[in-house]
Amino acid sequence: MSGATNPDAPALTSTGNVQLQGLTLWMCGILLALANFVAILDTSIANVSVPNIAGALGVSTSQGTWVITSYAVAEAIAVPLTGWLAARFGTVRTFSVALIGFGISSLMCGLSPNFHILVFARIIQGFCGGPLMPLSQTLLLTIFPKKLQPAAMAIWAITTLLGPIAGPVLGGTLCDNLGWGSIFLVNVPIAIGAGFLVWRVLFSQETKTVKARVDTVGLGLLVLWVGALQIMLDLGKDRDWFASPLIVGLAITALLGFIAFVIWELTDSNPIVDLRIFRYRGFTLAMVCLALMIGSFFAINVIAPLWMQTNLGWTATSAGNATGLIGILAIVAAPIASQLTAKVDPRRLIFFGVMWLALITFMRSHADTGMSYSEIAIWIFLAGAGMPFFFMPLIAISMGAVKPEETASASGLQNFIRSMAGAVATSFVTTAWSNASNATHTKLAPLIDLSNLPAALQNGSASALASVDQLLQTQSVMIATNQIFMGAAIVFVFCAFLAWTLPKPSGPVDLSSVH
């Protein structure tokens, strides 16, 4: 990954002639890497804080996950716009404004007085965060001379890998010690400060701008169907799904909006999302596999911290530390997977990586409420070894399946699918988890034999019955959690065998588009 280049933004010519050198160059490189870090950090920093946020703002845990999905959906919509924004307003200006906007919206999140304002602020944060990852890499490659680019990309790659690890760990620690708002406020000085410094120092490196046309109709339809779909998924459980006219209306809007979007994008000369890329069988199959894998991965990584805190009584810090362990072996395995992808059939690596995740997830589906921290943490730690072996070869194959001039469009579409899969899976799994828990509770209740309980619980008092019901609820949630993990393991196995349907690369796979 250290030698990766990012095709999401076009290669534009700088208008300045000033070459940065020495300390100024490396300080700019660190600032750009930090911007990438905070954007990736915020995709996972709220995962372990959902129970605290929901409790503090008076909403249910399932509603609390909107903090995760709103960011992911907004980020997904912003990604296809990155190339146009950079061409129209300049790479440095777009990046700096997005980073400062990210800081301001982070401040809004941290100071939100109610849940609705928090979700609104997270949407703005997602829109601002979308361009940061591709443009930070583009600017690094612009300001560093070729001989120093590998070192610059190594710094960028480290922040990319550390972000998902630091998110749960930092989020849990801050939430427990300083309150949930601090998980967002920590971004403010970094984002706003770095944004102004990048603007000031890199103004000489600004790229030429062109009055590029944006596909406003396509963008509008994209926002319409994605927004309707996500709101439907988020509100469905609370509104009794299709018994609610609102949910029915949202479903129809999402369906018709999606159909109109597909028709428009396939016929427009300059689509915001080039759906013609799906004509390549290798790319299409890879994206199906990616969506299922990312969806399942997000599902278990959202449910696990919730289960740890609501069912096992762990603090957000403990849940975050355990969740973050998955990244340790991922960092170790990443360079190995990168080297092997160019030497062996990538489909073998994908099969190995996904089956490893399936095995670990299957083992985690046999959890019980008496497990210790170490018994749970070891499986999360081991799961990290499989991640690079499925993700890096899969993305490399998908990018290798398209023509070189279509790489930018394919990369943008891949990032959109990745973000949307995570958002949809988060909404779906929280509903499925709650429904499975309630269904299990209903089935187990008639089986309780009060005669086998201690005498103190057999008197039928309200407190005694409440104690019994609490024990029943704890076991119901545990069973539901294991069912979610078992379902994810089955999806992983399916994806492992689906990988063999990918066309075998005719030669070494170019990893330059993996990021």
Tab-separated table of N, CA, C and O in Angstrom, residues 97-165:
chain	number	residue	atom	x	y	z
A	97	VAL	N	-11.106	23.658	2.282
A	97	VAL	CA	-12.474	23.983	2.680
A	97	VAL	C	-13.157	22.760	3.283
A	97	VAL	O	-13.868	22.862	4.293
A	98	ALA	N	-12.950	21.593	2.666
A	98	ALA	CA	-13.552	20.361	3.190
A	98	ALA	C	-13.019	20.058	4.589
A	98	ALA	O	-13.783	19.663	5.483
A	99	LEU	N	-11.722	20.264	4.805
A	99	LEU	CA	-11.113	19.963	6.100
A	99	LEU	C	-11.590	20.946	7.176
A	99	LEU	O	-11.913	20.540	8.300
A	100	ILE	N	-11.673	22.233	6.835
A	100	ILE	CA	-12.180	23.216	7.791
A	100	ILE	C	-13.658	22.940	8.080
A	100	ILE	O	-14.110	23.006	9.229
A	101	GLY	N	-14.412	22.600	7.035
A	101	GLY	CA	-15.817	22.239	7.225
A	101	GLY	C	-15.972	21.014	8.096
A	101	GLY	O	-16.911	20.924	8.907
A	102	PHE	N	-15.056	20.078	7.958
A	102	PHE	CA	-15.063	18.883	8.793
A	102	PHE	C	-14.869	19.263	10.262
A	102	PHE	O	-15.543	18.727	11.152
A	103	GLY	N	-13.963	20.209	10.501
A	103	GLY	CA	-13.719	20.651	11.872
A	103	GLY	C	-14.913	21.381	12.460
A	103	GLY	O	-15.290	21.149	13.617
A	104	ILE	N	-15.524	22.265	11.676
A	104	ILE	CA	-16.685	23.011	12.159
A	104	ILE	C	-17.865	22.075	12.442
A	104	ILE	O	-18.546	22.200	13.465
A	105	SER	N	-18.097	21.124	11.534
A	105	SER	CA	-19.197	20.174	11.750
A	105	SER	C	-18.895	19.244	12.927
A	105	SER	O	-19.818	18.802	13.624
A	106	SER	N	-17.622	18.952	13.171
A	106	SER	CA	-17.251	18.159	14.350
A	106	SER	C	-17.601	18.921	15.624
A	106	SER	O	-18.073	18.337	16.607
A	107	LEU	N	-17.355	20.248	15.603
A	107	LEU	CA	-17.733	21.087	16.740
A	107	LEU	C	-19.238	21.067	16.952
A	107	LEU	O	-19.724	20.966	18.091
A	108	MET	N	-19.994	21.129	15.856
A	108	MET	CA	-21.456	21.054	15.938
A	108	MET	C	-21.897	19.726	16.548
A	108	MET	O	-22.809	19.687	17.380
A	109	CYS	N	-21.238	18.643	16.137
A	109	CYS	CA	-21.578	17.315	16.674
A	109	CYS	C	-21.347	17.278	18.184
A	109	CYS	O	-22.203	16.834	18.950
A	110	GLY	N	-20.173	17.729	18.598
A	110	GLY	CA	-19.809	17.648	20.006
A	110	GLY	C	-20.663	18.498	20.916
A	110	GLY	O	-20.827	18.173	22.095
A	111	LEU	N	-21.229	19.592	20.375
A	111	LEU	CA	-22.037	20.501	21.180
A	111	LEU	C	-23.532	20.349	20.919
A	111	LEU	O	-24.322	21.171	21.406
A	112	SER	N	-23.927	19.315	20.185
A	112	SER	CA	-25.334	19.136	19.823
A	112	SER	C	-26.211	18.989	21.061
A	112	SER	O	-25.963	18.116	21.903
A	113	PRO	N	-27.256	19.809	21.178
A	113	PRO	CA	-28.133	19.734	22.354
A	113	PRO	C	-29.173	18.629	22.268
A	113	PRO	O	-29.771	18.252	23.269
A	114	ASN	N	-29.417	18.135	21.044
A	114	ASN	CA	-30.386	17.048	20.880
A	114	ASN	C	-29.955	16.144	19.735
A	114	ASN	O	-29.019	16.455	18.985
A	115	PHE	N	-30.658	15.039	19.590
A	115	PHE	CA	-30.256	14.009	18.634
A	115	PHE	C	-30.429	14.465	17.189
A	115	PHE	O	-29.622	14.117	16.321
A	116	HIS	N	-31.477	15.231	16.902
A	116	HIS	CA	-31.728	15.660	15.525
A	116	HIS	C	-30.601	16.560	15.016
A	116	HIS	O	-30.153	16.423	13.866
A	117	ILE	N	-30.138	17.464	15.848
A	117	ILE	CA	-29.030	18.332	15.453
A	117	ILE	C	-27.753	17.523	15.284
A	117	ILE	O	-26.949	17.775	14.378
A	118	LEU	N	-27.558	16.521	16.131
A	118	LEU	CA	-26.383	15.661	16.020
A	118	LEU	C	-26.355	14.934	14.680
A	118	LEU	O	-25.321	14.895	14.003
A	119	VAL	N	-27.489	14.358	14.285
A	119	VAL	CA	-27.556	13.643	12.999
A	119	VAL	C	-27.319	14.609	11.843
A	119	VAL	O	-26.591	14.293	10.887
A	120	PHE	N	-27.913	15.799	11.916
A	120	PHE	CA	-27.700	16.814	10.874
A	120	PHE	C	-26.220	17.180	10.768
A	120	PHE	O	-25.667	17.276	9.665
A	121	ALA	N	-25.584	17.380	11.921
A	121	ALA	CA	-24.160	17.727	11.926
A	121	ALA	C	-23.310	16.584	11.378
A	121	ALA	O	-22.309	16.819	10.685
A	122	ARG	N	-23.700	15.352	11.666
A	122	ARG	CA	-22.951	14.196	11.146
A	122	ARG	C	-23.074	14.100	9.626
A	122	ARG	O	-22.136	13.670	8.935
A	123	ILE	N	-24.232	14.501	9.085
A	123	ILE	CA	-24.403	14.511	7.631
A	123	ILE	C	-23.435	15.506	7.004
A	123	ILE	O	-22.752	15.199	6.010
A	124	ILE	N	-23.368	16.706	7.576
A	124	ILE	CA	-22.420	17.711	7.075
A	124	ILE	C	-20.982	17.199	7.203
A	124	ILE	O	-20.168	17.348	6.283
A	125	GLN	N	-20.690	16.562	8.324
A	125	GLN	CA	-19.349	16.021	8.557
A	125	GLN	C	-19.005	14.969	7.503
A	125	GLN	O	-17.879	14.919	6.995
A	126	GLY	N	-19.976	14.125	7.154
A	126	GLY	CA	-19.758	13.107	6.129
A	126	GLY	C	-19.503	13.706	4.764
A	126	GLY	O	-18.626	13.246	4.016
A	127	PHE	N	-20.269	14.741	4.402
A	127	PHE	CA	-20.056	15.420	3.130
A	127	PHE	C	-18.659	16.028	3.059
A	127	PHE	O	-17.993	15.965	2.015
A	128	CYS	N	-18.225	16.618	4.164
A	128	CYS	CA	-16.887	17.216	4.185
A	128	CYS	C	-15.793	16.150	4.231
A	128	CYS	O	-14.700	16.333	3.677
A	129	GLY	N	-16.068	15.022	4.891
A	129	GLY	CA	-15.067	13.972	5.022
A	129	GLY	C	-14.843	13.171	3.754
A	129	GLY	O	-13.749	12.632	3.544
A	130	GLY	N	-15.862	13.086	2.886
A	130	GLY	CA	-15.750	12.291	1.663
A	130	GLY	C	-14.540	12.611	0.805
A	130	GLY	O	-13.817	11.705	0.373
A	131	PRO	N	-14.269	13.899	0.517
A	131	PRO	CA	-13.134	14.224	-0.359
A	131	PRO	C	-11.771	14.134	0.314
A	131	PRO	O	-10.747	14.175	-0.381
A	132	LEU	N	-11.713	14.031	1.638
A	132	LEU	CA	-10.421	14.151	2.331
A	132	LEU	C	-9.472	13.013	2.009
A	132	LEU	O	-8.270	13.227	1.811
A	133	MET	N	-9.976	11.769	1.974
A	133	MET	CA	-9.084	10.632	1.746
A	133	MET	C	-8.467	10.665	0.346
A	133	MET	O	-7.237	10.591	0.205
A	134	PRO	N	-9.267	10.795	-0.734
A	134	PRO	CA	-8.639	10.825	-2.067
A	134	PRO	C	-7.775	12.055	-2.302
A	134	PRO	O	-6.700	11.945	-2.899
A	135	LEU	N	-8.221	13.224	-1.833
A	135	LEU	CA	-7.462	14.445	-2.116
A	135	LEU	C	-6.193	14.546	-1.284
A	135	LEU	O	-5.209	15.143	-1.722
A	136	SER	N	-6.191	13.980	-0.072
A	136	SER	CA	-4.953	13.994	0.715
A	136	SER	C	-3.869	13.206	-0.005
A	136	SER	O	-2.694	13.618	-0.032
A	137	GLN	N	-4.261	12.096	-0.607
A	137	GLN	CA	-3.278	11.296	-1.344
A	137	GLN	C	-2.840	12.000	-2.623
A	137	GLN	O	-1.658	12.000	-2.975
A	138	THR	N	-3.790	12.624	-3.307
A	138	THR	CA	-3.463	13.361	-4.525
A	138	THR	C	-2.472	14.482	-4.233
A	138	THR	O	-1.498	14.680	-4.970
A	139	LEU	N	-2.688	15.223	-3.159
A	139	LEU	CA	-1.795	16.331	-2.820
A	139	LEU	C	-0.421	15.838	-2.386
A	139	LEU	O	0.598	16.474	-2.691
A	140	LEU	N	-0.372	14.719	-1.681
A	140	LEU	CA	0.926	14.159	-1.301
A	140	LEU	C	1.758	13.825	-2.538
A	140	LEU	O	2.967	14.096	-2.590
A	141	LEU	N	1.107	13.240	-3.530
A	141	LEU	CA	1.816	12.886	-4.758
A	141	LEU	C	2.186	14.123	-5.568
A	141	LEU	O	3.115	14.095	-6.375
A	142	THR	N	1.457	15.221	-5.353
A	142	THR	CA	1.733	16.462	-6.076
A	142	THR	C	2.943	17.197	-5.508
A	142	THR	O	3.790	17.696	-6.247
A	143	ILE	N	3.035	17.264	-4.164
A	143	ILE	CA	4.068	18.097	-3.551
A	143	ILE	C	5.392	17.370	-3.331
A	143	ILE	O	6.436	18.006	-3.219
A	144	PHE	N	5.365	16.034	-3.281
A	144	PHE	CA	6.604	15.295	-3.039
A	144	PHE	C	7.256	14.901	-4.362
A	144	PHE	O	6.568	14.429	-5.279
A	145	PRO	N	8.575	15.071	-4.479
A	145	PRO	CA	9.272	14.598	-5.681
A	145	PRO	C	9.206	13.079	-5.753
A	145	PRO	O	8.994	12.404	-4.747
A	146	LYS	N	9.387	12.541	-6.942
A	146	LYS	CA	9.193	11.106	-7.149
A	146	LYS	C	10.033	10.242	-6.219
A	146	LYS	O	9.586	9.215	-5.742
A	147	LYS	N	11.261	10.672	-5.929
A	147	LYS	CA	12.127	9.835	-5.090
A	147	LYS	C	11.636	9.759	-3.641
A	147	LYS	O	11.986	8.824	-2.910
A	148	LEU	N	10.839	10.745	-3.215
A	148	LEU	CA	10.322	10.745	-1.844
A	148	LEU	C	8.869	10.285	-1.746
A	148	LEU	O	8.334	10.168	-0.640
A	149	GLN	N	8.237	10.022	-2.889
A	149	GLN	CA	6.831	9.624	-2.866
A	149	GLN	C	6.577	8.320	-2.102
A	149	GLN	O	5.581	8.221	-1.376
A	150	PRO	N	7.439	7.297	-2.231
A	150	PRO	CA	7.196	6.078	-1.444
A	150	PRO	C	7.155	6.346	0.062
A	150	PRO	O	6.305	5.786	0.773
A	151	ALA	N	8.038	7.213	0.558
A	151	ALA	CA	8.035	7.535	1.987
A	151	ALA	C	6.775	8.294	2.367
A	151	ALA	O	6.173	8.052	3.427
A	152	ALA	N	6.353	9.216	1.507
A	152	ALA	CA	5.129	9.976	1.769
A	152	ALA	C	3.911	9.060	1.787
A	152	ALA	O	3.028	9.182	2.643
A	153	MET	N	3.875	8.132	0.845
A	153	MET	CA	2.747	7.201	0.786
A	153	MET	C	2.753	6.222	1.964
A	153	MET	O	1.707	5.744	2.397
A	154	ALA	N	3.958	5.956	2.493
A	154	ALA	CA	4.042	5.087	3.670
A	154	ALA	C	3.376	5.763	4.868
A	154	ALA	O	2.641	5.126	5.630
A	155	ILE	N	3.615	7.079	5.015
A	155	ILE	CA	2.975	7.833	6.102
A	155	ILE	C	1.466	7.815	5.915
A	155	ILE	O	0.700	7.609	6.860
A	156	TRP	N	1.024	8.040	4.671
A	156	TRP	CA	-0.415	8.052	4.363
A	156	TRP	C	-1.038	6.687	4.648
A	156	TRP	O	-2.127	6.589	5.215
A	157	ALA	N	-0.342	5.631	4.252
A	157	ALA	CA	-0.866	4.275	4.444
A	157	ALA	C	-0.987	3.922	5.926
A	157	ALA	O	-1.934	3.267	6.345
A	158	ILE	N	-0.021	4.391	6.722
A	158	ILE	CA	-0.055	4.122	8.162
A	158	ILE	C	-1.293	4.761	8.783
A	158	ILE	O	-1.994	4.144	9.588
A	159	THR	N	-1.578	6.019	8.401
A	159	THR	CA	-2.772	6.676	8.955
A	159	THR	C	-4.046	5.992	8.479
A	159	THR	O	-5.034	5.924	9.210
A	160	THR	N	-4.026	5.462	7.258
A	160	THR	CA	-5.198	4.751	6.730
A	160	THR	C	-5.466	3.479	7.522
A	160	THR	O	-6.618	3.132	7.799
A	161	LEU	N	-4.400	2.788	7.895
A	161	LEU	CA	-4.549	1.542	8.639
A	161	LEU	C	-4.833	1.781	10.119
A	161	LEU	O	-5.569	1.015	10.756
A	162	LEU	N	-4.257	2.855	10.674
A	162	LEU	CA	-4.429	3.113	12.104
A	162	LEU	C	-5.794	3.713	12.435
A	162	LEU	O	-6.282	3.562	13.552
A	163	GLY	N	-6.411	4.397	11.470
A	163	GLY	CA	-7.697	5.037	11.715
A	163	GLY	C	-8.767	4.102	12.263
A	163	GLY	O	-9.368	4.370	13.315
A	164	PRO	N	-9.019	2.964	11.597
A	164	PRO	CA	-10.047	2.046	12.095
A	164	PRO	C	-9.696	1.412	13.442
A	164	PRO	O	-10.589	1.006	14.185
A	165	ILE	N	-8.396	1.318	13.762
A	165	ILE	CA	-7.982	0.761	15.057
A	165	ILE	C	-8.179	1.796	16.156
A	165	ILE	O	-8.739	1.517	17.216
